[in-house]
mmCIF file of C-alpha atoms and ligand atoms in Angstrom:
data_model
loop_
_atom_site.group_PDB
_atom_site.id
_atom_site.type_symbol
_atom_site.label_atom_id
_atom_site.label_comp_id
_atom_site.label_asym_id
_atom_site.label_seq_id
_atom_site.Cartn_x
_atom_site.Cartn_y
_atom_site.Cartn_z
ATOM 1 C CA MET D 98 -2.131 19.418 25.821
ATOM 2 C CA PHE D 99 -2.410 15.676 25.281
ATOM 3 C CA GLY D 100 -6.136 14.904 25.337
ATOM 4 C CA LEU D 101 -8.247 14.438 22.218
ATOM 5 C CA GLU D 102 -11.666 15.142 23.752
ATOM 6 C CA GLY D 103 -14.184 16.263 21.140
ATOM 7 C CA ARG D 104 -11.835 15.350 18.256
ATOM 8 C CA THR D 105 -12.357 12.867 15.436
ATOM 9 C CA ALA D 106 -9.657 10.563 14.095
ATOM 10 C CA LEU D 107 -9.418 8.219 11.109
ATOM 11 C CA ILE D 108 -6.908 5.377 11.430
ATOM 12 C CA THR D 109 -6.022 3.178 8.455
ATOM 13 C CA GLY D 110 -5.042 -0.448 9.044
ATOM 14 C CA ALA D 111 -6.889 -0.378 12.369
ATOM 15 C CA SER D 112 -7.816 -4.059 12.552
ATOM 16 C CA ARG D 113 -4.607 -5.296 14.176
ATOM 17 C CA GLY D 114 -1.032 -4.475 15.181
ATOM 18 C CA ILE D 115 0.097 -0.873 15.403
ATOM 19 C CA GLY D 116 -3.107 0.568 13.887
ATOM 20 C CA ARG D 117 -5.327 -1.210 16.414
ATOM 21 C CA ALA D 118 -3.211 0.103 19.312
ATOM 22 C CA ILE D 119 -3.315 3.655 17.884
ATOM 23 C CA ALA D 120 -7.106 3.487 17.437
ATOM 24 C CA LEU D 121 -7.652 2.367 21.030
ATOM 25 C CA GLY D 122 -5.158 4.967 22.278
ATOM 26 C CA CYS D 123 -7.021 7.760 20.439
ATOM 27 C CA ALA D 124 -10.345 6.566 21.896
ATOM 28 C CA GLU D 125 -8.868 6.415 25.406
ATOM 29 C CA ALA D 126 -7.659 9.995 24.886
ATOM 30 C CA GLY D 127 -11.254 11.042 24.106
ATOM 31 C CA ALA D 128 -11.558 10.912 20.303
ATOM 32 C CA ASP D 129 -14.311 9.381 18.214
ATOM 33 C CA VAL D 130 -12.620 7.117 15.685
ATOM 34 C CA ALA D 131 -13.140 5.861 12.142
ATOM 35 C CA LEU D 132 -11.487 2.444 11.803
ATOM 36 C CA LEU D 133 -10.417 1.322 8.365
ATOM 37 C CA ALA D 134 -9.174 -1.978 6.908
ATOM 38 C CA ARG D 135 -10.013 -4.330 4.021
ATOM 39 C CA GLY D 136 -11.492 -7.043 6.250
ATOM 40 C CA THR D 137 -14.378 -6.144 8.533
ATOM 41 C CA ASP D 138 -14.507 -8.840 11.261
ATOM 42 C CA ALA D 139 -11.371 -7.852 13.175
ATOM 43 C CA VAL D 140 -12.090 -4.153 12.785
ATOM 44 C CA ARG D 141 -15.601 -4.636 14.228
ATOM 45 C CA GLU D 142 -14.032 -6.145 17.339
ATOM 46 C CA VAL D 143 -11.886 -3.002 17.684
ATOM 47 C CA ALA D 144 -15.016 -0.865 17.194
ATOM 48 C CA GLU D 145 -16.770 -2.709 20.043
ATOM 49 C CA THR D 146 -13.815 -2.008 22.335
ATOM 50 C CA VAL D 147 -13.891 1.686 21.347
ATOM 51 C CA GLU D 148 -17.609 1.861 22.163
ATOM 52 C CA LYS D 149 -16.963 0.260 25.569
ATOM 53 C CA LEU D 150 -14.613 3.200 26.190
ATOM 54 C CA GLY D 151 -17.599 5.501 25.614
ATOM 55 C CA ARG D 152 -16.506 6.812 22.210
ATOM 56 C CA ARG D 153 -18.172 6.567 18.780
ATOM 57 C CA ALA D 154 -16.671 4.180 16.230
ATOM 58 C CA VAL D 155 -17.255 4.046 12.489
ATOM 59 C CA VAL D 156 -16.114 0.964 10.535
ATOM 60 C CA LEU D 157 -14.863 1.570 6.993
ATOM 61 C CA THR D 158 -13.988 -1.133 4.460
ATOM 62 C CA CYS D 159 -11.415 0.221 2.049
ATOM 63 C CA ASP D 160 -8.359 -0.772 0.065
ATOM 64 C CA VAL D 161 -5.979 2.121 0.739
ATOM 65 C CA GLY D 162 -4.344 1.757 -2.674
ATOM 66 C CA ASP D 163 -7.585 2.611 -4.512
ATOM 67 C CA PRO D 164 -8.076 6.395 -4.849
ATOM 68 C CA ASP D 165 -11.856 6.112 -5.323
ATOM 69 C CA GLN D 166 -12.250 4.015 -2.171
ATOM 70 C CA VAL D 167 -10.033 6.459 -0.265
ATOM 71 C CA ARG D 168 -12.166 9.424 -1.377
ATOM 72 C CA ALA D 169 -15.319 7.577 -0.260
ATOM 73 C CA ALA D 170 -13.755 6.642 3.125
ATOM 74 C CA VAL D 171 -12.806 10.243 3.939
ATOM 75 C CA SER D 172 -16.158 11.554 2.765
ATOM 76 C CA ASP D 173 -18.047 8.914 4.870
ATOM 77 C CA THR D 174 -16.006 9.885 7.933
ATOM 78 C CA VAL D 175 -16.740 13.587 7.475
ATOM 79 C CA ALA D 176 -20.439 12.846 6.874
ATOM 80 C CA GLN D 177 -20.669 10.786 10.081
ATOM 81 C CA PHE D 178 -18.520 12.981 12.340
ATOM 82 C CA GLY D 179 -19.059 16.406 10.775
ATOM 83 C CA GLY D 180 -15.311 16.924 10.259
ATOM 84 C CA LEU D 181 -11.921 15.267 10.585
ATOM 85 C CA ASP D 182 -9.250 16.377 13.061
ATOM 86 C CA VAL D 183 -6.671 13.579 12.911
ATOM 87 C CA LEU D 184 -5.670 11.152 10.170
ATOM 88 C CA VAL D 185 -3.192 8.348 10.868
ATOM 89 C CA ASN D 186 -1.848 6.757 7.670
ATOM 90 C CA ASN D 187 -0.844 3.444 9.212
ATOM 91 C CA ALA D 188 -1.820 0.705 6.724
ATOM 92 C CA GLY D 189 1.312 -0.674 5.076
ATOM 93 C CA GLY D 190 3.709 -3.559 4.937
ATOM 94 C CA PHE D 191 5.776 -5.708 2.616
ATOM 95 C CA GLY D 192 4.539 -8.618 0.522
ATOM 96 C CA PHE D 193 7.933 -9.610 -0.849
ATOM 97 C CA ALA D 194 11.061 -9.941 1.288
ATOM 98 C CA GLY D 195 14.242 -11.127 -0.406
ATOM 99 C CA PRO D 196 17.209 -10.224 -2.618
ATOM 100 C CA PHE D 197 16.746 -7.152 -4.804
ATOM 101 C CA LEU D 198 17.603 -9.193 -7.915
ATOM 102 C CA GLU D 199 14.501 -11.324 -7.277
ATOM 103 C CA LEU D 200 12.146 -8.354 -6.919
ATOM 104 C CA THR D 201 9.595 -8.418 -9.747
ATOM 105 C CA ALA D 202 8.022 -5.368 -11.376
ATOM 106 C CA GLN D 203 4.735 -6.382 -9.736
ATOM 107 C CA ASP D 204 6.365 -6.554 -6.257
ATOM 108 C CA TRP D 205 7.597 -2.984 -6.748
ATOM 109 C CA THR D 206 4.224 -1.739 -8.011
ATOM 110 C CA ASP D 207 2.518 -3.399 -5.019
ATOM 111 C CA ALA D 208 4.934 -1.796 -2.541
ATOM 112 C CA ILE D 209 4.415 1.673 -4.017
ATOM 113 C CA ARG D 210 0.631 1.200 -4.051
ATOM 114 C CA LEU D 211 0.350 0.017 -0.433
ATOM 115 C CA ASN D 212 2.949 2.216 1.274
ATOM 116 C CA LEU D 213 3.217 5.405 -0.774
ATOM 117 C CA ALA D 214 0.276 5.894 -3.172
ATOM 118 C CA SER D 215 -2.084 5.195 -0.248
ATOM 119 C CA VAL D 216 -0.494 7.998 1.794
ATOM 120 C CA VAL D 217 -0.652 10.364 -1.187
ATOM 121 C CA HIS D 218 -4.376 9.603 -1.747
ATOM 122 C CA PHE D 219 -5.272 9.991 1.947
ATOM 123 C CA CYS D 220 -3.222 13.167 2.430
ATOM 124 C CA ARG D 221 -4.947 14.701 -0.608
ATOM 125 C CA GLU D 222 -8.485 13.800 0.460
ATOM 126 C CA ALA D 223 -8.082 14.510 4.193
ATOM 127 C CA GLY D 224 -5.864 17.517 3.452
ATOM 128 C CA ARG D 225 -8.684 19.112 1.427
ATOM 129 C CA VAL D 226 -11.012 18.794 4.427
ATOM 130 C CA MET D 227 -8.431 20.028 6.941
ATOM 131 C CA VAL D 228 -7.232 22.991 4.871
ATOM 132 C CA ARG D 229 -10.880 24.034 4.518
ATOM 133 C CA GLN D 230 -11.329 23.671 8.308
ATOM 134 C CA ARG D 231 -7.986 25.469 8.821
ATOM 135 C CA SER D 232 -7.020 22.810 11.369
ATOM 136 C CA GLY D 233 -5.946 19.188 11.480
ATOM 137 C CA SER D 234 -3.109 16.783 12.158
ATOM 138 C CA LEU D 235 -1.910 14.244 9.597
ATOM 139 C CA ILE D 236 0.357 11.527 10.950
ATOM 140 C CA ASN D 237 2.137 9.127 8.625
ATOM 141 C CA VAL D 238 3.597 5.860 9.869
ATOM 142 C CA GLY D 239 7.080 5.621 8.385
ATOM 143 C CA SER D 240 9.803 3.180 9.392
ATOM 144 C CA VAL D 241 13.476 3.114 10.333
ATOM 145 C CA SER D 242 13.756 1.226 7.038
ATOM 146 C CA GLY D 243 13.329 4.616 5.391
ATOM 147 C CA VAL D 244 16.233 6.069 7.384
ATOM 148 C CA GLY D 245 18.990 3.518 6.685
ATOM 149 C CA GLY D 246 19.334 0.925 3.954
ATOM 150 C CA VAL D 247 17.712 -2.474 4.529
ATOM 151 C CA PRO D 248 18.983 -5.471 2.572
ATOM 152 C CA MET D 249 16.152 -7.839 1.518
ATOM 153 C CA LEU D 250 13.590 -5.070 2.010
ATOM 154 C CA SER D 251 15.002 -2.454 -0.377
ATOM 155 C CA HIS D 252 11.641 -1.822 -2.072
ATOM 156 C CA TYR D 253 9.848 -1.318 1.270
ATOM 157 C CA ALA D 254 12.667 0.913 2.568
ATOM 158 C CA ALA D 255 12.443 3.129 -0.541
ATOM 159 C CA THR D 256 8.687 3.657 -0.073
ATOM 160 C CA LYS D 257 9.119 4.560 3.600
ATOM 161 C CA ALA D 258 11.888 7.067 2.759
ATOM 162 C CA ALA D 259 9.459 8.648 0.299
ATOM 163 C CA VAL D 260 6.779 8.865 3.013
ATOM 164 C CA ALA D 261 9.185 10.877 5.191
ATOM 165 C CA SER D 262 9.907 13.196 2.242
ATOM 166 C CA LEU D 263 6.200 13.681 1.489
ATOM 167 C CA THR D 264 5.630 14.478 5.170
ATOM 168 C CA ARG D 265 8.158 17.332 5.064
ATOM 169 C CA SER D 266 6.857 18.807 1.790
ATOM 170 C CA LEU D 267 3.204 18.811 2.879
ATOM 171 C CA ALA D 268 4.119 20.189 6.297
ATOM 172 C CA ALA D 269 5.702 23.222 4.629
ATOM 173 C CA GLU D 270 2.875 23.588 2.101
ATOM 174 C CA TRP D 271 0.102 23.553 4.720
ATOM 175 C CA ALA D 272 1.730 25.094 7.805
ATOM 176 C CA ALA D 273 0.107 28.492 7.288
ATOM 177 C CA SER D 274 -3.298 26.796 6.892
ATOM 178 C CA GLY D 275 -3.172 25.362 10.408
ATOM 179 C CA VAL D 276 -2.678 21.790 9.159
ATOM 180 C CA ARG D 277 0.275 19.864 10.617
ATOM 181 C CA VAL D 278 1.923 16.858 8.960
ATOM 182 C CA ASN D 279 4.297 14.601 10.891
ATOM 183 C CA CYS D 280 5.666 11.093 10.780
ATOM 184 C CA VAL D 281 6.267 8.420 13.415
ATOM 185 C CA VAL D 282 9.204 6.160 12.674
ATOM 186 C CA PRO D 283 9.010 2.798 14.463
ATOM 187 C CA GLY D 284 11.857 0.291 14.674
ATOM 188 C CA TRP D 285 11.137 -3.422 15.103
ATOM 189 C CA ILE D 286 7.625 -3.842 16.501
ATOM 190 C CA ARG D 287 6.166 -7.283 17.278
ATOM 191 C CA THR D 288 3.069 -7.638 15.027
ATOM 192 C CA GLU D 289 1.664 -10.047 12.446
ATOM 193 C CA LEU D 290 3.802 -8.273 9.834
ATOM 194 C CA THR D 291 7.023 -9.177 11.648
ATOM 195 C CA SER D 292 5.911 -12.520 13.149
ATOM 196 C CA VAL D 293 8.165 -14.496 10.781
ATOM 197 C CA MET D 294 11.140 -12.670 12.300
ATOM 198 C CA SER D 295 10.082 -12.310 15.936
ATOM 199 C CA GLY D 296 8.892 -15.929 16.040
ATOM 200 C CA GLN D 297 12.267 -17.447 15.129
ATOM 201 C CA GLU D 298 14.769 -17.161 17.942
ATOM 202 C CA GLN D 299 17.875 -17.045 15.773
ATOM 203 C CA ILE D 300 16.495 -14.337 13.479
ATOM 204 C CA SER D 301 15.021 -12.393 16.384
ATOM 205 C CA ASP D 302 18.301 -12.462 18.343
ATOM 206 C CA GLY D 303 20.169 -11.355 15.213
ATOM 207 C CA LEU D 304 17.844 -8.393 14.669
ATOM 208 C CA LEU D 305 17.971 -7.340 18.312
ATOM 209 C CA ARG D 306 21.785 -7.136 18.115
ATOM 210 C CA SER D 307 21.279 -3.782 16.397
ATOM 211 C CA VAL D 308 18.776 -2.525 18.994
ATOM 212 C CA PRO D 309 20.474 -0.977 22.042
ATOM 213 C CA ALA D 310 17.252 -1.427 24.085
ATOM 214 C CA ARG D 311 17.577 -5.153 23.307
ATOM 215 C CA ARG D 312 13.879 -5.795 22.917
ATOM 216 C CA TRP D 313 11.096 -5.833 20.347
ATOM 217 C CA GLY D 314 8.740 -2.904 20.556
ATOM 218 C CA ASP D 315 5.064 -3.549 21.246
ATOM 219 C CA PRO D 316 2.350 -1.796 19.195
ATOM 220 C CA GLU D 317 1.507 0.229 22.336
ATOM 221 C CA ASP D 318 5.031 1.732 22.216
ATOM 222 C CA VAL D 319 3.955 3.755 19.161
ATOM 223 C CA VAL D 320 0.792 5.204 20.726
ATOM 224 C CA GLY D 321 2.255 7.961 22.914
ATOM 225 C CA ALA D 322 4.077 9.547 19.974
ATOM 226 C CA VAL D 323 0.896 9.549 17.880
ATOM 227 C CA LEU D 324 -1.144 11.113 20.691
ATOM 228 C CA TYR D 325 1.480 13.810 21.136
ATOM 229 C CA LEU D 326 1.537 14.644 17.407
ATOM 230 C CA ALA D 327 -2.268 14.526 17.190
ATOM 231 C CA GLY D 328 -2.949 16.925 20.051
ATOM 232 C CA ASP D 329 -2.367 20.548 20.991
ATOM 233 C CA GLY D 330 0.915 19.682 22.747
ATOM 234 C CA ALA D 331 2.448 19.483 19.260
ATOM 235 C CA ARG D 332 0.812 22.659 17.916
ATOM 236 C CA MET D 333 4.208 24.045 16.768
ATOM 237 C CA THR D 334 5.452 20.657 15.518
ATOM 238 C CA THR D 335 5.135 20.014 11.804
ATOM 239 C CA GLY D 336 7.395 18.214 9.338
ATOM 240 C CA SER D 337 8.946 16.120 12.113
ATOM 241 C CA CYS D 338 9.866 12.461 12.063
ATOM 242 C CA LEU D 339 9.674 11.046 15.603
ATOM 243 C CA THR D 340 11.697 7.866 15.995
ATOM 244 C CA LEU D 341 10.630 4.988 18.282
ATOM 245 C CA ASP D 342 13.303 2.362 17.761
ATOM 246 C CA GLY D 343 14.955 1.546 21.092
ATOM 247 C CA GLY D 344 18.058 3.450 19.925
ATOM 248 C CA MET D 345 18.590 1.466 16.706
ATOM 249 C CA THR D 346 19.314 4.492 14.526
ATOM 250 C CA SER D 347 21.232 6.322 17.252
ATOM 251 C CA THR D 348 24.501 4.534 16.452
ATOM 252 C CA ILE D 349 26.353 4.059 13.184
ATOM 253 C CA GLY D 350 28.425 1.374 14.914
ATOM 254 C CA GLY D 351 25.507 -1.020 15.038
ATOM 255 C CA PRO D 352 25.844 -4.479 16.575
ATOM 256 C CA THR D 353 29.627 -4.443 16.885
ATOM 257 C CA LEU D 354 29.768 -1.390 19.119
ATOM 258 C CA ILE D 355 26.816 -2.548 21.212
ATOM 259 C CA ASP D 356 28.397 -6.004 21.676
ATOM 260 C CA LEU D 357 31.715 -4.447 22.711
ATOM 261 C CA MET D 358 29.923 -2.212 25.194
ATOM 262 C CA GLU D 359 28.126 -5.182 26.737
ATOM 263 C CA MET D 360 31.422 -7.101 26.911
ATOM 264 C CA GLY D 361 32.766 -4.201 28.970
ATOM 265 C CA ARG D 362 35.319 -3.165 26.334
ATOM 266 C CA ILE D 363 33.830 0.314 26.040
ATOM 267 C CA PRO D 364 33.210 1.997 29.383
ATOM 268 C CA VAL D 365 29.649 3.233 29.859
HETATM 269 N N1 LIG R 97 5.849 -4.007 12.704
HETATM 270 C C1 LIG R 97 6.977 -3.303 12.535
HETATM 271 O O1 LIG R 97 8.082 -3.707 12.971
HETATM 272 C C2 LIG R 97 6.936 -1.967 11.826
HETATM 273 C C3 LIG R 97 8.070 -1.161 11.883
HETATM 274 C C4 LIG R 97 8.062 0.066 11.250
HETATM 275 C C5 LIG R 97 6.934 0.489 10.570
HETATM 276 N N2 LIG R 97 5.848 -0.324 10.510
HETATM 277 C C6 LIG R 97 4.685 0.177 9.774
HETATM 278 O O2 LIG R 97 3.583 0.220 10.650
HETATM 279 C C7 LIG R 97 2.387 0.045 9.910
HETATM 280 C C8 LIG R 97 1.551 -1.060 10.553
HETATM 281 O O3 LIG R 97 2.326 -2.245 10.586
HETATM 282 P P1 LIG R 97 1.903 -3.536 11.432
HETATM 283 O O4 LIG R 97 3.170 -4.191 11.813
HETATM 284 O O5 LIG R 97 0.916 -3.176 12.471
HETATM 285 O O6 LIG R 97 1.214 -4.406 10.264
HETATM 286 P P2 LIG R 97 0.092 -5.549 10.310
HETATM 287 O O7 LIG R 97 0.057 -6.206 11.637
HETATM 288 O O8 LIG R 97 0.325 -6.380 9.099
HETATM 289 O O9 LIG R 97 -1.281 -4.708 10.133
HETATM 290 C C9 LIG R 97 -1.520 -4.063 8.910
HETATM 291 C C10 LIG R 97 -2.882 -3.381 8.940
HETATM 292 O O10 LIG R 97 -3.077 -2.724 7.681
HETATM 293 C C11 LIG R 97 -4.271 -3.220 7.048
HETATM 294 N N3 LIG R 97 -4.039 -3.248 5.606
HETATM 295 C C12 LIG R 97 -3.084 -3.919 4.934
HETATM 296 N N4 LIG R 97 -3.192 -3.698 3.619
HETATM 297 C C13 LIG R 97 -4.258 -2.862 3.458
HETATM 298 C C14 LIG R 97 -4.878 -2.275 2.331
HETATM 299 N N5 LIG R 97 -4.446 -2.489 1.072
HETATM 300 N N6 LIG R 97 -5.945 -1.466 2.536
HETATM 301 C C15 LIG R 97 -6.419 -1.240 3.802
HETATM 302 N N7 LIG R 97 -5.861 -1.761 4.899
HETATM 303 C C16 LIG R 97 -4.791 -2.567 4.723
HETATM 304 C C17 LIG R 97 -4.504 -4.599 7.663
HETATM 305 O O11 LIG R 97 -5.877 -5.000 7.658
HETATM 306 P P3 LIG R 97 -6.510 -5.855 6.438
HETATM 307 O O12 LIG R 97 -5.523 -6.936 6.130
HETATM 308 O O13 LIG R 97 -7.827 -6.347 6.965
HETATM 309 O O14 LIG R 97 -6.703 -4.896 5.330
HETATM 310 C C18 LIG R 97 -4.049 -4.344 9.106
HETATM 311 O O15 LIG R 97 -5.073 -3.701 9.817
HETATM 312 C C19 LIG R 97 2.816 -0.247 8.466
HETATM 313 O O16 LIG R 97 2.789 0.947 7.713
HETATM 314 C C20 LIG R 97 4.241 -0.714 8.620
HETATM 315 O O17 LIG R 97 5.009 -0.491 7.457
HETATM 316 C C21 LIG R 97 5.811 -1.544 11.124
#
């Protein structure tokens, strides 16, 4: 149900953070993996670790916002592995963080290119291969930012909401072809992307006030959900968004209710 023996997986943004953890998790579960990022040094280190686990690793240099590079990356993977079973659209992030009124047209274009256009390009190229194979699992990395509104990250939040929408549409379009499309939805995960926030005690404490689990997630906290969605255990699951946020989106009361609960004002 949960192994990936004999499968092949392509993971974007595999050089660090969540993508690196997912790549190693897929290899540990038995998959050969194609590891993709713009820089090659860090991704080669991940490839060496994959090979030590006894799996094949292919290193791909690609800017996920460039449709021609995406087409070449998928075609290289298929040429090397003879097919593609799992694609994890993980590369993403936010360049700008700040008030909406300071967002430039270029900031918006960059956010769309990195977080949404990239997913569209990869779903199209990998989808073609998987529909032809009549099997495959596409997993998009969304964010809780796409579930609720996020001041100072409105552009990023909008792209992640669109990724969840694309996931549902493609899931319906390809379900009868044996291709599943799902989304993992992490909350606050401690990575380079969030180091400005996790590294400053006051900001970190403020953010964790809205997380009932009261801790930052680690990249490894995302891996189990990806393995589930990738494998046969999820063979009837398509169009789902699986949330990994320590309970953040489980309450509309947010920090106030959690604080009251911890003060003993609300019996638990
Ligand atoms: N950390 C969180 O709290 C959190 C929460 C929810 C969702 N997410 C999502 O999880 C995903 C991974 O986040 P992370 O925190 O692990 O980020 P990260 O530590 O900044 O890692 C980003 C990865 O993406 C690659 N990348 C960035 N731009 C790229 C491009 N144009 N083309 C190809 N590769 C590119 C980076 O490698 P190169 O720089 O070498 O290209 C790196 O491997 C993102 O989609 C993010 O939105 C993160």
